[in-house]
Amino acid sequence: MLKKNRFMQENKALIERLFYNRGIDVEIQGFNNPRQGKWCFYPRLSIIAPRKPSAAVNDYALSHYDTRGGIHRIVGRKIARRAYLNSFGLLAAGSMDITGISQEEKHWMFLIRKRALYLLDFSDATVTSVQKNSQPRQSFKNLLEFRKNHDYSFLPNLIEYGEDWYRETFIKGKLLSLYENSSDYNTLLSQSLDCIKALAKDTLVFKDPREYSDELCRRIANNLEELSVDPDCRNVYKQIAGQYSEKAQQLNKMVPVVRAHCDFHPANIMVDKQGEVYILDWEANDQRSIWYDPAVMLLGLRRPDGLREILSKFDGEKVSEALLFNDGEKNYNMESLVSFLALENLLGKTIIAADFKERAGAFLDRTIQFHRERFDENR
C-alpha cells in the first residue's frame, strides 16, 4: 500500500507541474479505489491512462512493451498489457480525476520513466516531458542543449521548452526493437547508423591520444568523488582506468572524437508509418570516440558482458569492422582503440552509478571485479 501511495503522490505532483509549465492550472484528486476516477494508475505498466482510452491510446499502449528476456516473458508482457487496458480500470492500482483540462483527455496517456514523466497527446501528435525532481538537473540541461543546437531530420521537432520540461512532435510508429522481420530490421538499422554517422561527420574533432585518455581519466575521477563509495573502491577504479589509459595512449593515430548518443540501441529508434527513422532519448549524449556508438549498437558494449566480449576478441574481423564502420581509417592499433572504448565504458558506468545512490559502490564493485579478473589473466 505504501509503495502504491508513493507512486500516486509522486506522479500526481509531476502531472500538476507538467500542466503548470504549459500555463494550465489543474486540480488533481487521487483515489485508492480504482473505480472512482476517470484516470487509472497501472504501476506494472508504468502508465496512467483514461478509464476509456481512445483507440489510438489503446493501440500505442498495447504495441510498446519491453522486449528484454526470453519469448515467454515477452508474450507474458503482451498478455498482461491487454488484460490491464481492457479491464476498464478494474485492474488498476488506483485512480484520479483531473479538473481544468480539455475534453480531449481520452486521447492522452502518461508514461512514467526513470528520469521523467511524459504526456502523449494523440489529438495533436505532441509529447510533453517533465523531469523528475530526483534526477540531476545536469542531465536535462544536457538534453536540452543538444536539442536546441542540433536540427536533423531524425530528431522530432522541438516545439517549446522550459527549465525542466519540453514539448516536441510525437512520432507515431514502431520501435526498431519490436521488428521481427530480419530484412526490415537490418535495413532500418542501417538507416539509423547513417543518422549517427551524419552527426559524427558534423561534430568531428581530432584529439591527441594522451590528452584524450587523460581527459577521460579526469572525468572518471571527478565522477567518483561525487558518488557515495568507499575510498578503496574509488582508488581501485581509478587504477583500472589508469591501466587502460597506458594502452590507449599507444594509439598510432589521432583520436576522432564526436558528439555521440551514448545510449544507442533499438528501443531508442522509432520508425514512422512512412519508414522514416527517428533517434530518441538524447539525455546521455556526450563527447565520445567515433567508435563508441557503433560499439554500443553493433557489439552490445553497454550490455553487462558486452565489454568482456569485445575485449576477448578485439582483433576479430567482426569487431574491427563494426568499430570502424563510420571511420575511413583502417590501420589502427586495435588494442589501443579498444582500450579507449574501455575507458569510455568506465566513464559511462560512473554516470549510471549516480542513479543507484547509496548502492553505487555495489554497482561499481561488479565492474571492478570483471576488470581485475581480466588484468590477472593477462599477467
Short mmCIF file of N, CA and C in Angstrom, two decimals, residues 55-64:
data_model
loop_
_atom_site.label_atom_id
_atom_site.label_comp_id
_atom_site.label_asym_id
_atom_site.label_seq_id
_atom_site.Cartn_x
_atom_site.Cartn_y
_atom_site.Cartn_z
N ALA A 55 -8.94 4.73 -29.26
CA ALA A 55 -8.31 3.61 -29.97
C ALA A 55 -6.82 3.85 -30.15
N ALA A 56 -6.43 5.12 -30.38
CA ALA A 56 -5.01 5.44 -30.59
C ALA A 56 -4.20 5.18 -29.33
N VAL A 57 -4.74 5.58 -28.17
CA VAL A 57 -4.06 5.34 -26.90
C VAL A 57 -3.93 3.84 -26.65
N ASN A 58 -5.00 3.13 -26.86
CA ASN A 58 -5.02 1.69 -26.63
C ASN A 58 -4.01 0.98 -27.53
N ASP A 59 -4.01 1.34 -28.81
CA ASP A 59 -3.10 0.70 -29.77
C ASP A 59 -1.65 0.95 -29.38
N TYR A 60 -1.34 2.19 -28.98
CA TYR A 60 0.04 2.51 -28.60
C TYR A 60 0.47 1.70 -27.38
N ALA A 61 -0.37 1.71 -26.35
CA ALA A 61 -0.01 1.02 -25.11
C ALA A 61 0.17 -0.48 -25.33
N LEU A 62 -0.63 -1.05 -26.22
CA LEU A 62 -0.55 -2.48 -26.47
C LEU A 62 0.64 -2.86 -27.34
N SER A 63 1.14 -1.91 -28.12
CA SER A 63 2.19 -2.23 -29.08
C SER A 63 3.58 -1.81 -28.63
N HIS A 64 3.71 -1.23 -27.43
CA HIS A 64 5.01 -0.83 -26.92
C HIS A 64 5.26 -1.53 -25.59
#
